[in-house]
Short mmCIF file of C-alpha atoms in Angstrom, two decimals:
data_model
loop_
_atom_site.label_atom_id
_atom_site.label_comp_id
_atom_site.label_asym_id
_atom_site.label_seq_id
_atom_site.Cartn_x
_atom_site.Cartn_y
_atom_site.Cartn_z
CA UNK X 9 -0.27 -0.11 0.29
CA UNK X 10 1.36 3.57 -0.65
CA UNK X 11 -0.15 4.64 2.33
CA UNK X 12 2.41 2.53 4.44
CA UNK X 13 5.99 1.64 3.31
CA UNK X 14 8.00 -1.06 4.83
CA UNK X 15 11.40 -2.08 4.50
CA UNK X 16 13.26 -4.03 3.95
CA UNK X 17 11.32 -6.48 1.67
CA UNK X 18 13.36 -9.45 2.83
CA UNK X 19 16.03 -10.04 5.08
CA UNK X 20 18.55 -13.01 5.71
CA UNK X 21 20.35 -13.03 9.04
CA UNK X 22 22.46 -15.41 10.98
CA UNK X 23 21.32 -16.90 14.47
CA UNK X 24 22.09 -14.50 17.19
CA UNK X 25 22.23 -11.29 15.04
CA UNK X 26 19.90 -8.29 15.64
CA UNK X 27 17.63 -6.67 12.99
CA UNK X 28 15.46 -4.08 12.55
CA UNK X 29 12.32 -3.45 10.44
CA UNK X 30 10.84 0.00 9.46
CA UNK X 31 7.22 1.03 8.73
CA UNK X 32 6.43 4.70 7.50
CA UNK X 33 3.47 6.48 6.97
CA UNK X 34 2.64 9.53 5.18
CA UNK X 35 -0.02 10.32 7.48
CA UNK X 36 -0.26 10.63 11.44
CA UNK X 37 -1.44 7.48 12.87
CA UNK X 38 -4.02 6.68 15.32
CA UNK X 39 -2.47 3.15 15.95
CA UNK X 40 0.13 1.04 14.34
CA UNK X 41 -0.04 -2.78 14.67
CA UNK X 42 2.94 -5.45 13.96
CA UNK X 43 2.36 -8.73 13.07
CA UNK X 44 3.78 -12.02 11.93
CA UNK X 45 2.61 -14.44 9.28
CA UNK X 46 3.36 -17.69 8.51
CA UNK X 47 2.94 -18.53 4.47
CA UNK X 48 -0.77 -19.04 3.96
CA UNK X 49 -1.48 -18.46 7.49
CA UNK X 50 -3.58 -15.78 9.36
CA UNK X 51 -1.43 -12.88 11.02
CA UNK X 52 -0.66 -13.32 14.68
CA UNK X 53 -1.13 -10.05 16.67
CA UNK X 54 2.56 -8.86 17.97
CA UNK X 55 2.13 -5.38 19.32
CA UNK X 56 0.18 -2.38 19.10
CA UNK X 57 1.45 1.10 19.55
CA UNK X 58 -0.82 4.26 19.81
CA UNK X 59 1.10 7.17 21.63
CA UNK X 60 4.19 9.16 20.41
CA UNK X 61 7.47 7.66 21.69
CA UNK X 62 5.85 4.42 22.89
CA UNK X 63 8.02 1.59 23.27
CA UNK X 64 6.93 -2.06 23.94
CA UNK X 65 8.60 -5.31 24.16
CA UNK X 66 7.68 -8.86 24.25
CA UNK X 67 10.67 -11.36 24.72
CA UNK X 68 13.22 -10.29 22.11
CA UNK X 69 11.50 -8.24 20.19
CA UNK X 70 10.87 -4.50 20.49
CA UNK X 71 8.48 -2.04 18.39
CA UNK X 72 9.02 1.71 18.84
CA UNK X 73 6.72 4.37 17.55
CA UNK X 74 8.00 7.69 16.74
CA UNK X 75 6.91 11.22 18.34
CA UNK X 76 5.20 12.48 15.27
CA UNK X 77 3.42 8.98 14.84
CA UNK X 78 4.24 8.45 11.29
CA UNK X 79 7.14 5.98 11.72
CA UNK X 80 7.73 2.83 13.73
CA UNK X 81 10.52 0.09 13.95
CA UNK X 82 10.41 -3.22 15.03
CA UNK X 83 13.74 -4.94 16.43
CA UNK X 84 14.52 -8.32 17.14
CA UNK X 85 17.48 -9.06 19.41
CA UNK X 86 19.50 -12.11 19.22
CA UNK X 87 17.37 -13.78 16.53
CA UNK X 88 16.47 -17.18 16.54
CA UNK X 89 15.22 -19.57 13.58
CA UNK X 90 11.68 -19.57 15.51
CA UNK X 91 11.43 -15.92 14.55
CA UNK X 92 11.46 -16.77 10.61
CA UNK X 93 8.31 -15.47 8.92
CA UNK X 94 6.57 -12.36 7.37
CA UNK X 95 6.39 -9.32 9.55
CA UNK X 96 3.32 -7.10 8.49
CA UNK X 97 2.87 -3.63 10.04
CA UNK X 98 -0.70 -2.35 9.97
CA UNK X 99 -1.80 1.47 10.45
CA UNK X 100 -5.13 2.90 11.76
CA UNK X 101 -5.15 6.04 9.73
CA UNK X 102 -8.66 6.99 10.85
CA UNK X 103 -11.11 5.71 8.39
CA UNK X 104 -9.27 2.23 7.73
CA UNK X 105 -6.59 0.01 8.23
CA UNK X 106 -3.50 -0.08 6.03
CA UNK X 107 -0.98 -2.82 5.76
CA UNK X 108 2.72 -2.82 4.63
CA UNK X 109 3.82 -5.28 1.73
CA UNK X 110 5.64 -7.24 4.39
CA UNK X 111 9.24 -8.19 5.32
CA UNK X 112 10.26 -11.73 4.84
CA UNK X 113 12.87 -12.89 7.56
CA UNK X 114 15.18 -15.93 7.16
CA UNK X 115 17.49 -16.99 10.06
CA UNK X 116 20.10 -19.48 9.33
CA UNK X 117 20.97 -21.49 12.06
CA UNK Y 28 -11.73 -16.64 24.84
CA UNK Y 29 -12.12 -18.19 21.50
CA UNK Y 30 -10.39 -15.87 18.64
CA UNK Y 31 -11.43 -14.49 15.55
CA UNK Y 32 -13.21 -17.90 13.68
CA UNK Y 33 -13.42 -17.86 9.82
CA UNK Y 34 -15.34 -20.55 7.73
CA UNK Y 35 -14.85 -22.28 5.72
CA UNK Y 36 -10.99 -22.82 5.66
CA UNK Y 37 -10.61 -23.85 2.16
CA UNK Y 38 -12.94 -23.87 -1.04
CA UNK Y 39 -12.63 -24.40 -4.49
CA UNK Y 40 -15.10 -22.86 -7.07
CA UNK Y 41 -15.21 -22.82 -10.59
CA UNK Y 42 -15.60 -19.10 -12.64
CA UNK Y 43 -19.10 -17.79 -12.58
CA UNK Y 44 -19.98 -19.31 -9.33
CA UNK Y 45 -20.43 -17.39 -6.15
CA UNK Y 46 -19.23 -17.73 -2.52
CA UNK Y 47 -19.87 -16.75 0.77
CA UNK Y 48 -17.32 -16.35 3.62
CA UNK Y 49 -18.27 -16.13 7.47
CA UNK Y 50 -16.33 -14.21 10.34
CA UNK Y 51 -17.14 -14.37 13.85
CA UNK Y 52 -15.28 -11.90 15.91
CA UNK Y 53 -13.78 -12.28 19.36
CA UNK Y 54 -16.70 -11.80 22.20
CA UNK Y 55 -17.25 -8.37 22.87
CA UNK Y 56 -15.84 -7.18 19.55
CA UNK Y 57 -18.28 -4.82 17.41
CA UNK Y 58 -15.87 -3.86 14.57
CA UNK Y 59 -15.01 -6.38 11.53
CA UNK Y 60 -12.88 -5.85 8.72
CA UNK Y 61 -12.15 -8.08 5.47
CA UNK Y 62 -8.87 -8.27 3.64
CA UNK Y 63 -7.80 -9.57 0.36
CA UNK Y 64 -4.10 -11.58 0.42
CA UNK Y 65 -2.21 -12.33 -2.67
CA UNK Y 66 1.05 -12.78 -3.37
CA UNK Y 67 1.50 -9.74 -5.93
CA UNK Y 68 -0.79 -7.11 -3.77
CA UNK Y 69 -0.34 -8.12 -0.12
CA UNK Y 70 -3.12 -7.38 1.94
CA UNK Y 71 -5.98 -5.15 0.29
CA UNK Y 72 -8.43 -3.62 2.32
CA UNK Y 73 -12.22 -4.80 1.28
CA UNK Y 74 -14.31 -3.28 3.79
CA UNK Y 75 -14.87 -2.34 7.35
CA UNK Y 76 -18.11 -3.05 9.49
CA UNK Y 77 -19.14 -1.48 12.78
CA UNK Y 78 -22.49 -2.01 14.69
CA UNK Y 79 -24.00 -3.45 11.43
CA UNK Y 80 -23.12 -0.54 9.38
CA UNK Y 81 -20.60 -0.56 6.65
CA UNK Y 82 -18.09 2.27 7.39
CA UNK Y 83 -15.62 1.80 4.40
CA UNK Y 84 -15.24 -0.08 1.30
CA UNK Y 85 -11.94 -0.75 -0.62
CA UNK Y 86 -11.29 -0.44 -4.35
CA UNK Y 87 -13.42 -3.71 -5.19
CA UNK Y 88 -15.81 -4.09 -7.82
CA UNK Y 89 -19.46 -4.30 -6.85
CA UNK Y 90 -19.19 -8.24 -7.27
CA UNK Y 91 -17.63 -8.20 -3.85
CA UNK Y 92 -19.94 -7.38 -1.02
CA UNK Y 93 -20.66 -7.72 2.83
CA UNK Y 94 -22.82 -7.47 5.78
CA UNK Y 95 -22.60 -7.68 9.51
CA UNK Y 96 -25.16 -8.96 11.87
CA UNK Y 97 -26.31 -8.05 15.05
CA UNK Y 98 -24.31 -10.25 17.04
CA UNK Y 99 -21.49 -8.84 15.05
CA UNK Y 100 -20.61 -11.77 12.93
CA UNK Y 101 -19.91 -10.82 9.61
CA UNK Y 102 -20.08 -12.41 6.21
CA UNK Y 103 -18.57 -11.52 2.75
CA UNK Y 104 -19.71 -12.47 -0.46
CA UNK Y 105 -18.20 -12.89 -3.90
CA UNK Y 106 -20.63 -13.27 -6.89
CA UNK Y 107 -19.60 -14.13 -10.66
CA UNK Y 108 -16.01 -15.43 -9.67
CA UNK Y 109 -13.05 -14.83 -11.68
CA UNK Y 110 -9.82 -16.60 -11.99
CA UNK Y 111 -8.30 -13.47 -10.26
CA UNK Y 112 -10.34 -13.86 -7.17
CA UNK Y 113 -8.56 -16.74 -5.80
CA UNK Y 114 -6.76 -15.19 -2.79
CA UNK Y 115 -6.65 -15.89 1.05
CA UNK Y 116 -9.20 -13.97 2.79
CA UNK Y 117 -8.76 -12.87 6.01
CA UNK Y 118 -11.34 -10.65 8.56
CA UNK Y 119 -10.00 -8.90 11.72
CA UNK Y 120 -11.91 -7.77 14.66
CA UNK Y 121 -11.30 -5.12 17.18
CA UNK Y 122 -13.46 -3.20 19.94
CA UNK Y 123 -13.96 -0.27 18.09
CA UNK Y 124 -13.86 0.99 14.22
CA UNK Y 125 -10.74 2.59 12.71
CA UNK Y 126 -9.77 5.83 14.22
CA UNK Y 127 -11.51 5.64 17.44
CA UNK Y 128 -9.53 5.79 20.85
CA UNK Y 129 -11.73 2.51 21.69
CA UNK Y 130 -10.23 0.47 18.44
CA UNK Y 131 -8.20 -1.47 20.56
CA UNK Y 132 -6.19 -4.58 19.53
CA UNK Y 133 -6.83 -5.89 15.81
CA UNK Y 134 -6.94 -9.57 15.54
CA UNK Y 135 -7.06 -11.54 12.74
CA UNK Y 136 -8.53 -14.95 11.89
CA UNK Y 137 -6.89 -17.93 10.08
CA UNK Y 138 -8.40 -17.13 6.81
CA UNK Y 139 -10.56 -18.85 4.17
CA UNK Y 140 -8.38 -19.89 0.98
CA UNK Y 141 -10.33 -19.45 -2.05
CA UNK Y 142 -9.26 -21.10 -5.41
CA UNK Y 143 -10.99 -20.35 -8.44
CA UNK Y 144 -10.66 -22.66 -11.47
#
């Protein structure tokens, strides 16, 4: 979606390495969502951010929303093979939810 | 509590037929949105319903329609199926609609995979 730019499109990392995925909107957002998806399956909810400057963590995954509420990053520390999958950001722009095109993450043992 | 439930999970149809997909939201959630996911286009917004009213519709032809019932369950229908309608159809539910301070977390079902032959 042009409303939401997600980068990079794909990542291949060695197990144990850190990585960051970015999501940028041209609009100020009401909410920003991060999901993980295995091919052909539903989206697993990871985190939701609503306030400017907000940061949330779950296990080794941390997500941040900038002060202007237009940019978010998802950071994985010490990646593991279980982190592999497609990561999608979603944004509430006020009248609907938009989604990025996804980042395919491969973790090499 | 139970998550978002979509039925059927898989279905095969032929061109020209119609299909109805069902979505039961998480208990207490009143907002349901639908998406089409294809490898080339990613997640494309179809509709959003809140309290039985369609709030928004994405850029899809009139063959795609939907509705929401008083118990917040939602259905979408695709008539006169085309090969290009083959996709994973996902629904998501939340407490409130988009743009609301009560939106809350947005949870997805496992999807209905439609194959049109």
